[in-house]
């Protein structure tokens, strides 16, 4: 079972650290107080039509070595529902951007 915190964060019942918060990998969605934040949260909520599957990934690909959590102590994961990647869906719907942005 998962609940949406904001456009790129879920709270998962089976995660103990950080009150169950899981950050979706490789995306950045607006904060709730920013323009588009509430819309991103609602879009992500609408995507949760079944069980959420998450794969723990490196929290910071810009830092050497596998980073277990982000700077706020959250697990970072690629999450999907029925095989559909939540982060990719948010990007496709323009509710989030790819993170980190490539330089150049």
Tab-separated table of C-alpha atoms in Angstrom:
chain	number	residue	atom	x	y	z
A	1	UNK	CA	0.000	0.000	0.000
A	2	UNK	CA	1.316	3.466	-0.879
A	3	UNK	CA	0.115	7.022	-0.363
A	4	UNK	CA	1.243	10.111	-2.252
A	5	UNK	CA	3.131	12.782	-0.311
A	6	UNK	CA	3.834	15.073	-3.266
A	7	UNK	CA	4.602	14.806	-6.987
A	8	UNK	CA	7.745	12.725	-6.531
A	9	UNK	CA	7.414	11.133	-3.086
A	10	UNK	CA	5.359	8.188	-1.838
A	11	UNK	CA	4.810	6.828	1.648
A	12	UNK	CA	5.014	3.037	1.617
A	13	UNK	CA	3.742	0.921	4.502
A	14	UNK	CA	6.583	-1.603	4.209
A	15	UNK	CA	9.398	0.986	4.506
A	16	UNK	CA	10.534	1.837	8.025
A	17	UNK	CA	12.992	4.704	7.592
A	18	UNK	CA	11.840	8.311	7.139
A	19	UNK	CA	8.242	7.405	8.018
A	20	UNK	CA	8.030	5.252	4.898
A	21	UNK	CA	8.945	7.994	2.440
A	22	UNK	CA	10.323	6.897	-0.925
A	23	UNK	CA	11.592	9.404	-3.492
A	24	UNK	CA	10.914	8.526	-7.125
A	25	UNK	CA	14.225	8.131	-8.941
A	26	UNK	CA	15.597	10.457	-11.582
A	27	UNK	CA	12.774	12.989	-11.626
A	28	UNK	CA	12.044	16.356	-10.064
A	29	UNK	CA	8.460	17.476	-9.589
A	30	UNK	CA	7.426	20.875	-8.245
A	31	UNK	CA	7.028	21.202	-4.492
A	32	UNK	CA	3.431	21.484	-3.267
A	33	UNK	CA	3.794	25.229	-2.666
A	34	UNK	CA	5.174	25.801	-6.174
A	35	UNK	CA	3.113	26.219	-9.362
A	36	UNK	CA	2.103	22.773	-10.612
A	37	UNK	CA	2.846	21.055	-7.302
A	38	UNK	CA	-0.732	20.137	-6.432
A	39	UNK	CA	-1.365	19.007	-10.013
A	40	UNK	CA	1.698	16.725	-9.939
A	41	UNK	CA	0.529	15.228	-6.645
A	42	UNK	CA	-2.963	14.594	-8.014
A	43	UNK	CA	-1.582	13.045	-11.212
A	44	UNK	CA	0.608	10.680	-9.194
A	45	UNK	CA	-2.346	9.826	-6.947
A	46	UNK	CA	-4.404	8.959	-10.029
A	47	UNK	CA	-1.637	6.601	-11.227
A	48	UNK	CA	-1.881	4.457	-8.075
A	49	UNK	CA	-4.515	2.076	-9.416
A	50	UNK	CA	-2.908	-1.069	-8.005
A	51	UNK	CA	0.043	-2.367	-6.019
A	52	UNK	CA	3.203	-0.272	-6.284
A	53	UNK	CA	6.442	-2.095	-7.026
A	54	UNK	CA	9.688	-0.291	-6.207
A	55	UNK	CA	13.317	-1.059	-7.033
A	56	UNK	CA	15.882	0.636	-4.762
A	57	UNK	CA	18.440	2.557	-6.870
A	58	UNK	CA	21.463	4.777	-6.280
A	59	UNK	CA	20.163	7.956	-4.655
A	60	UNK	CA	22.774	10.195	-6.258
A	61	UNK	CA	24.288	9.118	-9.568
A	62	UNK	CA	26.522	12.204	-9.400
A	63	UNK	CA	28.327	10.886	-6.294
A	64	UNK	CA	30.828	8.029	-6.392
A	65	UNK	CA	29.631	4.773	-4.838
A	66	UNK	CA	26.101	3.569	-4.185
A	67	UNK	CA	24.211	6.119	-2.103
A	68	UNK	CA	21.602	4.290	0.026
A	69	UNK	CA	19.437	7.384	0.642
A	70	UNK	CA	19.039	10.958	-0.548
A	71	UNK	CA	20.111	13.953	1.529
A	72	UNK	CA	16.821	13.771	3.451
A	73	UNK	CA	17.294	10.108	4.366
A	74	UNK	CA	14.696	8.794	1.913
A	75	UNK	CA	15.163	5.648	-0.128
A	76	UNK	CA	15.232	6.441	-3.835
A	77	UNK	CA	13.491	3.963	-6.115
A	78	UNK	CA	12.097	3.378	-9.559
A	79	UNK	CA	8.448	2.610	-8.884
A	80	UNK	CA	5.748	1.220	-11.120
A	81	UNK	CA	2.118	0.142	-11.100
A	82	UNK	CA	1.128	-2.712	-13.431
A	83	UNK	CA	4.487	-2.334	-15.188
A	84	UNK	CA	4.065	1.403	-15.882
A	85	UNK	CA	6.966	3.492	-14.525
A	86	UNK	CA	5.555	6.300	-12.364
A	87	UNK	CA	8.460	8.668	-13.008
A	88	UNK	CA	8.240	8.230	-16.771
A	89	UNK	CA	4.483	8.857	-16.640
A	90	UNK	CA	5.012	12.089	-14.687
A	91	UNK	CA	7.613	13.262	-17.213
A	92	UNK	CA	5.441	12.347	-20.215
A	93	UNK	CA	2.537	14.314	-18.723
A	94	UNK	CA	4.877	17.275	-18.037
A	95	UNK	CA	4.354	17.112	-14.271
A	96	UNK	CA	8.068	16.432	-13.662
A	97	UNK	CA	11.474	16.851	-15.270
A	98	UNK	CA	14.380	14.474	-15.646
A	99	UNK	CA	16.891	14.760	-12.792
A	100	UNK	CA	19.775	15.289	-12.792
A	101	UNK	CA	19.735	17.449	-15.866
A	102	UNK	CA	22.475	16.699	-18.319
A	103	UNK	CA	25.076	19.398	-18.647
A	104	UNK	CA	25.810	21.024	-21.933
